[in-house]
Amino acid sequence: MLTPSAAGEPRISVTEAEAEVLAALWRKGPLSFASLIDEVKLAQPWADATIKTLLNRLMHKGAVKSVKEDGRQRYHPLIDRSTYISGEVDALAQRLFKGDRAALAAFLTTED
């Protein structure tokens, strides 16, 4: 699902589980399927089929692409970590502070 970010560009909605797959790609760069499975399993004890499902969802959403390199499929993230984090902050600010990032920042910097 694409939703607009604060800057107006489309934001790809990514679940927490899908973000684990993206995090593996951000950490290690383009990976083969086997290497991606191994990298995700360092953080989550998921079955291979679960990781494959998450990868397929990310590809369908346009967040990951598959490229044949040296005879092997390698998976590349199409959104960078900074863009993802910015989108998550925008979504949180929208949900809790009517889109006001400054209000979110002020809340985070105040002491209880």
PDB file of N, CA and C in Angstrom:
ATOM      1  N   MET A   1       0.840  -1.176   0.000  1.00  0.00           N
ATOM      2  CA  MET A   1       0.000   0.000   0.000  1.00  0.00           C
ATOM      3  C   MET A   1       0.886   1.240   0.000  1.00  0.00           C
ATOM      4  N   LEU A   2       0.587   2.194  -0.856  1.00  0.00           N
ATOM      5  CA  LEU A   2       1.331   3.450  -0.926  1.00  0.00           C
ATOM      6  C   LEU A   2       0.517   4.540  -0.254  1.00  0.00           C
ATOM      7  N   THR A   3       1.153   5.256   0.659  1.00  0.00           N
ATOM      8  CA  THR A   3       0.534   6.406   1.291  1.00  0.00           C
ATOM      9  C   THR A   3       1.497   7.570   1.161  1.00  0.00           C
ATOM     10  N   PRO A   4       1.006   8.806   1.097  1.00  0.00           N
ATOM     11  CA  PRO A   4       1.928   9.921   0.928  1.00  0.00           C
ATOM     12  C   PRO A   4       2.716  10.189   2.201  1.00  0.00           C
ATOM     13  N   SER A   5       3.988  10.568   2.033  1.00  0.00           N
ATOM     14  CA  SER A   5       4.810  10.966   3.168  1.00  0.00           C
ATOM     15  C   SER A   5       4.599  12.449   3.413  1.00  0.00           C
ATOM     16  N   ALA A   6       5.238  12.972   4.463  1.00  0.00           N
ATOM     17  CA  ALA A   6       5.126  14.402   4.757  1.00  0.00           C
ATOM     18  C   ALA A   6       5.656  15.234   3.596  1.00  0.00           C
ATOM     19  N   ALA A   7       6.634  14.709   2.875  1.00  0.00           N
ATOM     20  CA  ALA A   7       7.206  15.416   1.735  1.00  0.00           C
ATOM     21  C   ALA A   7       6.339  15.271   0.491  1.00  0.00           C
ATOM     22  N   GLY A   8       5.279  14.455   0.571  1.00  0.00           N
ATOM     23  CA  GLY A   8       4.367  14.303  -0.545  1.00  0.00           C
ATOM     24  C   GLY A   8       4.666  13.129  -1.459  1.00  0.00           C
ATOM     25  N   GLU A   9       5.837  12.491  -1.304  1.00  0.00           N
ATOM     26  CA  GLU A   9       6.139  11.350  -2.154  1.00  0.00           C
ATOM     27  C   GLU A   9       5.475  10.095  -1.592  1.00  0.00           C
ATOM     28  N   PRO A  10       5.196   9.114  -2.449  1.00  0.00           N
ATOM     29  CA  PRO A  10       4.526   7.911  -1.973  1.00  0.00           C
ATOM     30  C   PRO A  10       5.386   7.169  -0.951  1.00  0.00           C
ATOM     31  N   ARG A  11       4.740   6.614   0.045  1.00  0.00           N
ATOM     32  CA  ARG A  11       5.415   5.845   1.085  1.00  0.00           C
ATOM     33  C   ARG A  11       4.918   4.418   0.990  1.00  0.00           C
ATOM     34  N   ILE A  12       5.833   3.474   0.956  1.00  0.00           N
ATOM     35  CA  ILE A  12       5.471   2.061   0.911  1.00  0.00           C
ATOM     36  C   ILE A  12       5.222   1.602   2.336  1.00  0.00           C
ATOM     37  N   SER A  13       4.036   1.079   2.577  1.00  0.00           N
ATOM     38  CA  SER A  13       3.686   0.575   3.907  1.00  0.00           C
ATOM     39  C   SER A  13       4.334  -0.790   4.106  1.00  0.00           C
ATOM     40  N   VAL A  14       5.137  -0.896   5.157  1.00  0.00           N
ATOM     41  CA  VAL A  14       5.887  -2.119   5.445  1.00  0.00           C
ATOM     42  C   VAL A  14       5.545  -2.577   6.864  1.00  0.00           C
ATOM     43  N   THR A  15       5.216  -3.849   7.019  1.00  0.00           N
ATOM     44  CA  THR A  15       4.927  -4.386   8.346  1.00  0.00           C
ATOM     45  C   THR A  15       6.227  -4.563   9.130  1.00  0.00           C
ATOM     46  N   GLU A  16       6.099  -4.777  10.430  1.00  0.00           N
ATOM     47  CA  GLU A  16       7.293  -5.012  11.257  1.00  0.00           C
ATOM     48  C   GLU A  16       8.052  -6.246  10.784  1.00  0.00           C
ATOM     49  N   ALA A  17       7.332  -7.296  10.424  1.00  0.00           N
ATOM     50  CA  ALA A  17       7.983  -8.520   9.948  1.00  0.00           C
ATOM     51  C   ALA A  17       8.705  -8.264   8.627  1.00  0.00           C
ATOM     52  N   GLU A  18       8.065  -7.552   7.715  1.00  0.00           N
ATOM     53  CA  GLU A  18       8.715  -7.230   6.437  1.00  0.00           C
ATOM     54  C   GLU A  18       9.945  -6.367   6.664  1.00  0.00           C
ATOM     55  N   ALA A  19       9.893  -5.504   7.671  1.00  0.00           N
ATOM     56  CA  ALA A  19      11.036  -4.646   7.988  1.00  0.00           C
ATOM     57  C   ALA A  19      12.246  -5.469   8.414  1.00  0.00           C
ATOM     58  N   GLU A  20      12.038  -6.633   8.992  1.00  0.00           N
ATOM     59  CA  GLU A  20      13.162  -7.514   9.356  1.00  0.00           C
ATOM     60  C   GLU A  20      13.898  -8.002   8.109  1.00  0.00           C
ATOM     61  N   VAL A  21      13.154  -8.294   7.058  1.00  0.00           N
ATOM     62  CA  VAL A  21      13.769  -8.724   5.797  1.00  0.00           C
ATOM     63  C   VAL A  21      14.536  -7.552   5.180  1.00  0.00           C
ATOM     64  N   LEU A  22      13.924  -6.376   5.179  1.00  0.00           N
ATOM     65  CA  LEU A  22      14.613  -5.193   4.672  1.00  0.00           C
ATOM     66  C   LEU A  22      15.879  -4.913   5.480  1.00  0.00           C
ATOM     67  N   ALA A  23      15.801  -5.063   6.800  1.00  0.00           N
ATOM     68  CA  ALA A  23      16.967  -4.807   7.654  1.00  0.00           C
ATOM     69  C   ALA A  23      18.131  -5.713   7.283  1.00  0.00           C
ATOM     70  N   ALA A  24      17.843  -6.951   6.953  1.00  0.00           N
ATOM     71  CA  ALA A  24      18.905  -7.876   6.522  1.00  0.00           C
ATOM     72  C   ALA A  24      19.558  -7.369   5.231  1.00  0.00           C
ATOM     73  N   LEU A  25      18.746  -6.874   4.316  1.00  0.00           N
ATOM     74  CA  LEU A  25      19.284  -6.336   3.056  1.00  0.00           C
ATOM     75  C   LEU A  25      20.052  -5.042   3.295  1.00  0.00           C
ATOM     76  N   TRP A  26      19.588  -4.210   4.205  1.00  0.00           N
ATOM     77  CA  TRP A  26      20.311  -2.974   4.517  1.00  0.00           C
ATOM     78  C   TRP A  26      21.657  -3.281   5.171  1.00  0.00           C
ATOM     79  N   ARG A  27      21.701  -4.311   6.017  1.00  0.00           N
ATOM     80  CA  ARG A  27      22.949  -4.672   6.703  1.00  0.00           C
ATOM     81  C   ARG A  27      23.985  -5.235   5.741  1.00  0.00           C
ATOM     82  N   LYS A  28      23.563  -6.105   4.844  1.00  0.00           N
ATOM     83  CA  LYS A  28      24.504  -6.878   4.023  1.00  0.00           C
ATOM     84  C   LYS A  28      24.468  -6.580   2.538  1.00  0.00           C
ATOM     85  N   GLY A  29      23.613  -5.651   2.106  1.00  0.00           N
ATOM     86  CA  GLY A  29      23.554  -5.343   0.679  1.00  0.00           C
ATOM     87  C   GLY A  29      22.816  -6.419  -0.085  1.00  0.00           C
ATOM     88  N   PRO A  30      22.911  -6.419  -1.387  1.00  0.00           N
ATOM     89  CA  PRO A  30      22.217  -7.443  -2.177  1.00  0.00           C
ATOM     90  C   PRO A  30      22.615  -8.847  -1.715  1.00  0.00           C
ATOM     91  N   LEU A  31      21.616  -9.720  -1.575  1.00  0.00           N
ATOM     92  CA  LEU A  31      21.856 -11.079  -1.092  1.00  0.00           C
ATOM     93  C   LEU A  31      21.140 -12.098  -1.957  1.00  0.00           C
ATOM     94  N   SER A  32      21.734 -13.272  -2.054  1.00  0.00           N
ATOM     95  CA  SER A  32      21.039 -14.403  -2.666  1.00  0.00           C
ATOM     96  C   SER A  32      19.938 -14.836  -1.701  1.00  0.00           C
ATOM     97  N   PHE A  33      19.026 -15.664  -2.183  1.00  0.00           N
ATOM     98  CA  PHE A  33      17.937 -16.112  -1.326  1.00  0.00           C
ATOM     99  C   PHE A  33      18.474 -16.850  -0.106  1.00  0.00           C
ATOM    100  N   ALA A  34      19.428 -17.756  -0.300  1.00  0.00           N
ATOM    101  CA  ALA A  34      19.983 -18.525   0.817  1.00  0.00           C
ATOM    102  C   ALA A  34      20.670 -17.611   1.831  1.00  0.00           C
ATOM    103  N   SER A  35      21.420 -16.643   1.341  1.00  0.00           N
ATOM    104  CA  SER A  35      22.106 -15.715   2.245  1.00  0.00           C
ATOM    105  C   SER A  35      21.102 -14.827   2.978  1.00  0.00           C
ATOM    106  N   LEU A  36      20.035 -14.441   2.296  1.00  0.00           N
ATOM    107  CA  LEU A  36      18.991 -13.630   2.919  1.00  0.00           C
ATOM    108  C   LEU A  36      18.318 -14.417   4.044  1.00  0.00           C
ATOM    109  N   ILE A  37      18.015 -15.669   3.786  1.00  0.00           N
ATOM    110  CA  ILE A  37      17.417 -16.542   4.812  1.00  0.00           C
ATOM    111  C   ILE A  37      18.331 -16.587   6.034  1.00  0.00           C
ATOM    112  N   ASP A  38      19.619 -16.836   5.809  1.00  0.00           N
ATOM    113  CA  ASP A  38      20.571 -16.930   6.915  1.00  0.00           C
ATOM    114  C   ASP A  38      20.645 -15.626   7.702  1.00  0.00           C
ATOM    115  N   GLU A  39      20.660 -14.503   7.005  1.00  0.00           N
ATOM    116  CA  GLU A  39      20.780 -13.193   7.658  1.00  0.00           C
ATOM    117  C   GLU A  39      19.526 -12.869   8.474  1.00  0.00           C
ATOM    118  N   VAL A  40      18.354 -13.162   7.940  1.00  0.00           N
ATOM    119  CA  VAL A  40      17.115 -12.908   8.679  1.00  0.00           C
ATOM    120  C   VAL A  40      17.061 -13.794   9.923  1.00  0.00           C
ATOM    121  N   LYS A  41      17.506 -15.030   9.788  1.00  0.00           N
ATOM    122  CA  LYS A  41      17.453 -15.966  10.912  1.00  0.00           C
ATOM    123  C   LYS A  41      18.398 -15.573  12.049  1.00  0.00           C
ATOM    124  N   LEU A  42      19.347 -14.685  11.782  1.00  0.00           N
ATOM    125  CA  LEU A  42      20.187 -14.174  12.870  1.00  0.00           C
ATOM    126  C   LEU A  42      19.362 -13.321  13.835  1.00  0.00           C
ATOM    127  N   ALA A  43      18.294 -12.720  13.318  1.00  0.00           N
ATOM    128  CA  ALA A  43      17.450 -11.832  14.132  1.00  0.00           C
ATOM    129  C   ALA A  43      16.120 -12.485  14.527  1.00  0.00           C
ATOM    130  N   GLN A  44      15.611 -13.390  13.686  1.00  0.00           N
ATOM    131  CA  GLN A  44      14.290 -13.989  13.918  1.00  0.00           C
ATOM    132  C   GLN A  44      14.338 -15.497  13.657  1.00  0.00           C
ATOM    133  N   PRO A  45      13.678 -16.287  14.489  1.00  0.00           N
ATOM    134  CA  PRO A  45      13.690 -17.745  14.316  1.00  0.00           C
ATOM    135  C   PRO A  45      12.592 -18.245  13.372  1.00  0.00           C
ATOM    136  N   TRP A  46      12.419 -17.578  12.243  1.00  0.00           N
ATOM    137  CA  TRP A  46      11.331 -17.909  11.336  1.00  0.00           C
ATOM    138  C   TRP A  46      11.713 -19.034  10.390  1.00  0.00           C
ATOM    139  N   ALA A  47      10.702 -19.750   9.918  1.00  0.00           N
ATOM    140  CA  ALA A  47      10.892 -20.796   8.911  1.00  0.00           C
ATOM    141  C   ALA A  47      11.218 -20.156   7.565  1.00  0.00           C
ATOM    142  N   ASP A  48      11.902 -20.901   6.723  1.00  0.00           N
ATOM    143  CA  ASP A  48      12.250 -20.411   5.384  1.00  0.00           C
ATOM    144  C   ASP A  48      11.013 -19.944   4.623  1.00  0.00           C
ATOM    145  N   ALA A  49       9.912 -20.696   4.749  1.00  0.00           N
ATOM    146  CA  ALA A  49       8.683 -20.346   4.030  1.00  0.00           C
ATOM    147  C   ALA A  49       8.137 -18.992   4.474  1.00  0.00           C
ATOM    148  N   THR A  50       8.272 -18.677   5.746  1.00  0.00           N
ATOM    149  CA  THR A  50       7.809 -17.383   6.266  1.00  0.00           C
ATOM    150  C   THR A  50       8.627 -16.253   5.643  1.00  0.00           C
ATOM    151  N   ILE A  51       9.927 -16.438   5.600  1.00  0.00           N
ATOM    152  CA  ILE A  51      10.812 -15.417   5.028  1.00  0.00           C
ATOM    153  C   ILE A  51      10.527 -15.256   3.539  1.00  0.00           C
ATOM    154  N   LYS A  52      10.289 -16.361   2.854  1.00  0.00           N
ATOM    155  CA  LYS A  52       9.961 -16.300   1.427  1.00  0.00           C
ATOM    156  C   LYS A  52       8.664 -15.529   1.209  1.00  0.00           C
ATOM    157  N   THR A  53       7.673 -15.763   2.051  1.00  0.00           N
ATOM    158  CA  THR A  53       6.399 -15.040   1.944  1.00  0.00           C
ATOM    159  C   THR A  53       6.615 -13.543   2.149  1.00  0.00           C
ATOM    160  N   LEU A  54       7.386 -13.184   3.167  1.00  0.00           N
ATOM    161  CA  LEU A  54       7.663 -11.765   3.436  1.00  0.00           C
ATOM    162  C   LEU A  54       8.411 -11.128   2.274  1.00  0.00           C
ATOM    163  N   LEU A  55       9.380 -11.841   1.724  1.00  0.00           N
ATOM    164  CA  LEU A  55      10.136 -11.344   0.574  1.00  0.00           C
ATOM    165  C   LEU A  55       9.211 -11.120  -0.622  1.00  0.00           C
ATOM    166  N   ASN A  56       8.326 -12.070  -0.880  1.00  0.00           N
ATOM    167  CA  ASN A  56       7.386 -11.928  -1.995  1.00  0.00           C
ATOM    168  C   ASN A  56       6.469 -10.726  -1.799  1.00  0.00           C
ATOM    169  N   ARG A  57       6.022 -10.493  -0.568  1.00  0.00           N
ATOM    170  CA  ARG A  57       5.182  -9.322  -0.285  1.00  0.00           C
ATOM    171  C   ARG A  57       5.947  -8.032  -0.563  1.00  0.00           C
ATOM    172  N   LEU A  58       7.207  -7.987  -0.127  1.00  0.00           N
ATOM    173  CA  LEU A  58       8.029  -6.792  -0.352  1.00  0.00           C
ATOM    174  C   LEU A  58       8.261  -6.557  -1.843  1.00  0.00           C
ATOM    175  N   MET A  59       8.451  -7.621  -2.594  1.00  0.00           N
ATOM    176  CA  MET A  59       8.634  -7.480  -4.043  1.00  0.00           C
ATOM    177  C   MET A  59       7.343  -6.975  -4.687  1.00  0.00           C
ATOM    178  N   HIS A  60       6.214  -7.496  -4.248  1.00  0.00           N
ATOM    179  CA  HIS A  60       4.916  -7.072  -4.782  1.00  0.00           C
ATOM    180  C   HIS A  60       4.661  -5.591  -4.486  1.00  0.00           C
ATOM    181  N   LYS A  61       5.087  -5.126  -3.314  1.00  0.00           N
ATOM    182  CA  LYS A  61       4.907  -3.730  -2.921  1.00  0.00           C
ATOM    183  C   LYS A  61       5.897  -2.785  -3.604  1.00  0.00           C
ATOM    184  N   GLY A  62       6.932  -3.344  -4.231  1.00  0.00           N
ATOM    185  CA  GLY A  62       7.945  -2.505  -4.872  1.00  0.00           C
ATOM    186  C   GLY A  62       9.031  -2.035  -3.921  1.00  0.00           C
ATOM    187  N   ALA A  63       9.201  -2.735  -2.797  1.00  0.00           N
ATOM    188  CA  ALA A  63      10.227  -2.371  -1.822  1.00  0.00           C
ATOM    189  C   ALA A  63      11.525  -3.144  -2.033  1.00  0.00           C
ATOM    190  N   VAL A  64      11.438  -4.260  -2.768  1.00  0.00           N
ATOM    191  CA  VAL A  64      12.601  -5.119  -3.047  1.00  0.00           C
ATOM    192  C   VAL A  64      12.501  -5.573  -4.498  1.00  0.00           C
ATOM    193  N   LYS A  65      13.663  -5.711  -5.134  1.00  0.00           N
ATOM    194  CA  LYS A  65      13.676  -6.271  -6.492  1.00  0.00           C
ATOM    195  C   LYS A  65      14.673  -7.414  -6.556  1.00  0.00           C
ATOM    196  N   SER A  66      14.442  -8.293  -7.510  1.00  0.00           N
ATOM    197  CA  SER A  66      15.313  -9.427  -7.764  1.00  0.00           C
ATOM    198  C   SER A  66      16.074  -9.167  -9.064  1.00  0.00           C
ATOM    199  N   VAL A  67      17.388  -9.343  -9.004  1.00  0.00           N
ATOM    200  CA  VAL A  67      18.233  -9.117 -10.176  1.00  0.00           C
ATOM    201  C   VAL A  67      19.123 -10.337 -10.359  1.00  0.00           C
ATOM    202  N   LYS A  68      19.209 -10.814 -11.607  1.00  0.00           N
ATOM    203  CA  LYS A  68      20.091 -11.950 -11.883  1.00  0.00           C
ATOM    204  C   LYS A  68      21.509 -11.414 -12.079  1.00  0.00           C
ATOM    205  N   GLU A  69      22.430 -11.861 -11.213  1.00  0.00           N
ATOM    206  CA  GLU A  69      23.824 -11.436 -11.253  1.00  0.00           C
ATOM    207  C   GLU A  69      24.712 -12.670 -11.178  1.00  0.00           C
ATOM    208  N   ASP A  70      25.606 -12.817 -12.126  1.00  0.00           N
ATOM    209  CA  ASP A  70      26.513 -13.968 -12.147  1.00  0.00           C
ATOM    210  C   ASP A  70      25.762 -15.294 -12.053  1.00  0.00           C
ATOM    211  N   GLY A  71      24.630 -15.362 -12.741  1.00  0.00           N
ATOM    212  CA  GLY A  71      23.856 -16.588 -12.781  1.00  0.00           C
ATOM    213  C   GLY A  71      23.003 -16.854 -11.544  1.00  0.00           C
ATOM    214  N   ARG A  72      22.988 -15.941 -10.586  1.00  0.00           N
ATOM    215  CA  ARG A  72      22.203 -16.124  -9.359  1.00  0.00           C
ATOM    216  C   ARG A  72      21.264 -14.952  -9.159  1.00  0.00           C
ATOM    217  N   GLN A  73      20.098 -15.237  -8.587  1.00  0.00           N
ATOM    218  CA  GLN A  73      19.180 -14.167  -8.223  1.00  0.00           C
ATOM    219  C   GLN A  73      19.684 -13.528  -6.935  1.00  0.00           C
ATOM    220  N   ARG A  74      19.727 -12.207  -6.948  1.00  0.00           N
ATOM    221  CA  ARG A  74      20.099 -11.464  -5.748  1.00  0.00           C
ATOM    222  C   ARG A  74      19.008 -10.438  -5.496  1.00  0.00           C
ATOM    223  N   TYR A  75      18.730 -10.213  -4.233  1.00  0.00           N
ATOM    224  CA  TYR A  75      17.652  -9.321  -3.834  1.00  0.00           C
ATOM    225  C   TYR A  75      18.231  -7.998  -3.345  1.00  0.00           C
ATOM    226  N   HIS A  76      17.648  -6.910  -3.862  1.00  0.00           N
ATOM    227  CA  HIS A  76      18.095  -5.550  -3.571  1.00  0.00           C
ATOM    228  C   HIS A  76      16.953  -4.755  -2.946  1.00  0.00           C
ATOM    229  N   PRO A  77      17.227  -3.999  -1.884  1.00  0.00           N
ATOM    230  CA  PRO A  77      16.188  -3.118  -1.355  1.00  0.00           C
ATOM    231  C   PRO A  77      15.993  -1.932  -2.299  1.00  0.00           C
ATOM    232  N   LEU A  78      14.763  -1.527  -2.501  1.00  0.00           N
ATOM    233  CA  LEU A  78      14.477  -0.367  -3.353  1.00  0.00           C
ATOM    234  C   LEU A  78      14.180   0.882  -2.535  1.00  0.00           C
ATOM    235  N   ILE A  79      14.076   0.722  -1.229  1.00  0.00           N
ATOM    236  CA  ILE A  79      13.965   1.878  -0.341  1.00  0.00           C
ATOM    237  C   ILE A  79      15.128   1.795   0.638  1.00  0.00           C
ATOM    238  N   ASP A  80      15.687   2.933   0.973  1.00  0.00           N
ATOM    239  CA  ASP A  80      16.793   2.901   1.929  1.00  0.00           C
ATOM    240  C   ASP A  80      16.258   3.041   3.353  1.00  0.00           C
ATOM    241  N   ARG A  81      17.122   2.736   4.294  1.00  0.00           N
ATOM    242  CA  ARG A  81      16.727   2.735   5.705  1.00  0.00           C
ATOM    243  C   ARG A  81      16.235   4.113   6.150  1.00  0.00           C
ATOM    244  N   SER A  82      16.915   5.151   5.723  1.00  0.00           N
ATOM    245  CA  SER A  82      16.548   6.506   6.110  1.00  0.00           C
ATOM    246  C   SER A  82      15.139   6.868   5.625  1.00  0.00           C
ATOM    247  N   THR A  83      14.823   6.501   4.399  1.00  0.00           N
ATOM    248  CA  THR A  83      13.490   6.757   3.847  1.00  0.00           C
ATOM    249  C   THR A  83      12.436   5.981   4.624  1.00  0.00           C
ATOM    250  N   TYR A  84      12.738   4.733   4.951  1.00  0.00           N
ATOM    251  CA  TYR A  84      11.812   3.911   5.729  1.00  0.00           C
ATOM    252  C   TYR A  84      11.559   4.543   7.096  1.00  0.00           C
ATOM    253  N   ILE A  85      12.636   4.934   7.788  1.00  0.00           N
ATOM    254  CA  ILE A  85      12.488   5.526   9.123  1.00  0.00           C
ATOM    255  C   ILE A  85      11.688   6.821   9.048  1.00  0.00           C
ATOM    256  N   SER A  86      11.984   7.647   8.070  1.00  0.00           N
ATOM    257  CA  SER A  86      11.250   8.896   7.903  1.00  0.00           C
ATOM    258  C   SER A  86       9.758   8.633   7.716  1.00  0.00           C
ATOM    259  N   GLY A  87       9.427   7.626   6.936  1.00  0.00           N
ATOM    260  CA  GLY A  87       8.030   7.265   6.721  1.00  0.00           C
ATOM    261  C   GLY A  87       7.360   6.776   7.990  1.00  0.00           C
ATOM    262  N   GLU A  88       8.089   6.004   8.780  1.00  0.00           N
ATOM    263  CA  GLU A  88       7.537   5.512  10.040  1.00  0.00           C
ATOM    264  C   GLU A  88       7.304   6.666  11.014  1.00  0.00           C
ATOM    265  N   VAL A  89       8.240   7.625  11.053  1.00  0.00           N
ATOM    266  CA  VAL A  89       8.076   8.799  11.917  1.00  0.00           C
ATOM    267  C   VAL A  89       6.871   9.613  11.451  1.00  0.00           C
ATOM    268  N   ASP A  90       6.748   9.802  10.140  1.00  0.00           N
ATOM    269  CA  ASP A  90       5.587  10.525   9.596  1.00  0.00           C
ATOM    270  C   ASP A  90       4.282   9.842  10.013  1.00  0.00           C
ATOM    271  N   ALA A  91       4.253   8.510   9.894  1.00  0.00           N
ATOM    272  CA  ALA A  91       3.038   7.764  10.243  1.00  0.00           C
ATOM    273  C   ALA A  91       2.711   7.912  11.728  1.00  0.00           C
ATOM    274  N   LEU A  92       3.733   7.862  12.575  1.00  0.00           N
ATOM    275  CA  LEU A  92       3.516   8.027  14.008  1.00  0.00           C
ATOM    276  C   LEU A  92       3.028   9.440  14.327  1.00  0.00           C
ATOM    277  N   ALA A  93       3.668  10.437  13.722  1.00  0.00           N
ATOM    278  CA  ALA A  93       3.249  11.825  13.938  1.00  0.00           C
ATOM    279  C   ALA A  93       1.812  12.026  13.456  1.00  0.00           C
ATOM    280  N   GLN A  94       1.471  11.425  12.327  1.00  0.00           N
ATOM    281  CA  GLN A  94       0.105  11.547  11.793  1.00  0.00           C
ATOM    282  C   GLN A  94      -0.910  10.933  12.748  1.00  0.00           C
ATOM    283  N   ARG A  95      -0.583   9.752  13.230  1.00  0.00           N
ATOM    284  CA  ARG A  95      -1.505   9.018  14.092  1.00  0.00           C
ATOM    285  C   ARG A  95      -1.682   9.692  15.455  1.00  0.00           C
ATOM    286  N   LEU A  96      -0.604  10.235  16.021  1.00  0.00           N
ATOM    287  CA  LEU A  96      -0.675  10.747  17.389  1.00  0.00           C
ATOM    288  C   LEU A  96      -0.730  12.273  17.514  1.00  0.00           C
ATOM    289  N   PHE A  97      -0.225  12.986  16.477  1.00  0.00           N
ATOM    290  CA  PHE A  97      -0.109  14.446  16.579  1.00  0.00           C
ATOM    291  C   PHE A  97      -0.618  15.167  15.333  1.00  0.00           C
ATOM    292  N   LYS A  98      -1.578  14.566  14.645  1.00  0.00           N
ATOM    293  CA  LYS A  98      -2.164  15.168  13.440  1.00  0.00           C
ATOM    294  C   LYS A  98      -1.103  15.585  12.421  1.00  0.00           C
ATOM    295  N   GLY A  99      -0.035  14.792  12.328  1.00  0.00           N
ATOM    296  CA  GLY A  99       1.012  15.041  11.334  1.00  0.00           C
ATOM    297  C   GLY A  99       2.081  16.030  11.762  1.00  0.00           C
ATOM    298  N   ASP A 100       2.007  16.541  12.974  1.00  0.00           N
ATOM    299  CA  ASP A 100       2.945  17.557  13.451  1.00  0.00           C
ATOM    300  C   ASP A 100       4.200  16.891  14.027  1.00  0.00           C
ATOM    301  N   ARG A 101       5.260  16.812  13.190  1.00  0.00           N
ATOM    302  CA  ARG A 101       6.517  16.198  13.627  1.00  0.00           C
ATOM    303  C   ARG A 101       7.140  16.966  14.791  1.00  0.00           C
ATOM    304  N   ALA A 102       6.989  18.296  14.795  1.00  0.00           N
ATOM    305  CA  ALA A 102       7.556  19.107  15.884  1.00  0.00           C
ATOM    306  C   ALA A 102       6.906  18.745  17.214  1.00  0.00           C
ATOM    307  N   ALA A 103       5.608  18.502  17.189  1.00  0.00           N
ATOM    308  CA  ALA A 103       4.918  18.093  18.413  1.00  0.00           C
ATOM    309  C   ALA A 103       5.412  16.727  18.882  1.00  0.00           C
ATOM    310  N   LEU A 104       5.648  15.828  17.954  1.00  0.00           N
ATOM    311  CA  LEU A 104       6.201  14.516  18.294  1.00  0.00           C
ATOM    312  C   LEU A 104       7.589  14.687  18.905  1.00  0.00           C
ATOM    313  N   ALA A 105       8.428  15.491  18.270  1.00  0.00           N
ATOM    314  CA  ALA A 105       9.786  15.720  18.783  1.00  0.00           C
ATOM    315  C   ALA A 105       9.742  16.352  20.169  1.00  0.00           C
ATOM    316  N   ALA A 106       8.851  17.317  20.360  1.00  0.00           N
ATOM    317  CA  ALA A 106       8.723  17.960  21.670  1.00  0.00           C
ATOM    318  C   ALA A 106       8.302  16.953  22.727  1.00  0.00           C
ATOM    319  N   PHE A 107       7.377  16.063  22.371  1.00  0.00           N
ATOM    320  CA  PHE A 107       6.931  15.044  23.304  1.00  0.00           C
ATOM    321  C   PHE A 107       8.089  14.120  23.683  1.00  0.00           C
ATOM    322  N   LEU A 108       8.893  13.747  22.698  1.00  0.00           N
ATOM    323  CA  LEU A 108       9.999  12.832  22.944  1.00  0.00           C
ATOM    324  C   LEU A 108      11.118  13.448  23.773  1.00  0.00           C
ATOM    325  N   THR A 109      11.238  14.760  23.727  1.00  0.00           N
ATOM    326  CA  THR A 109      12.325  15.408  24.457  1.00  0.00           C
ATOM    327  C   THR A 109      11.925  15.930  25.833  1.00  0.00           C
ATOM    328  N   THR A 110      10.649  15.829  26.175  1.00  0.00           N
ATOM    329  CA  THR A 110      10.218  16.268  27.505  1.00  0.00           C
ATOM    330  C   THR A 110      10.416  15.132  28.494  1.00  0.00           C
ATOM    331  N   GLU A 111      10.744  15.518  29.711  1.00  0.00           N
ATOM    332  CA  GLU A 111      10.906  14.516  30.763  1.00  0.00           C
ATOM    333  C   GLU A 111       9.566  14.243  31.410  1.00  0.00           C
ATOM    334  N   ASP A 112       9.408  13.006  31.863  1.00  0.00           N
ATOM    335  CA  ASP A 112       8.169  12.628  32.559  1.00  0.00           C
ATOM    336  C   ASP A 112       8.157  13.198  33.961  1.00  0.00           C
TER     337      ASP A 112
END
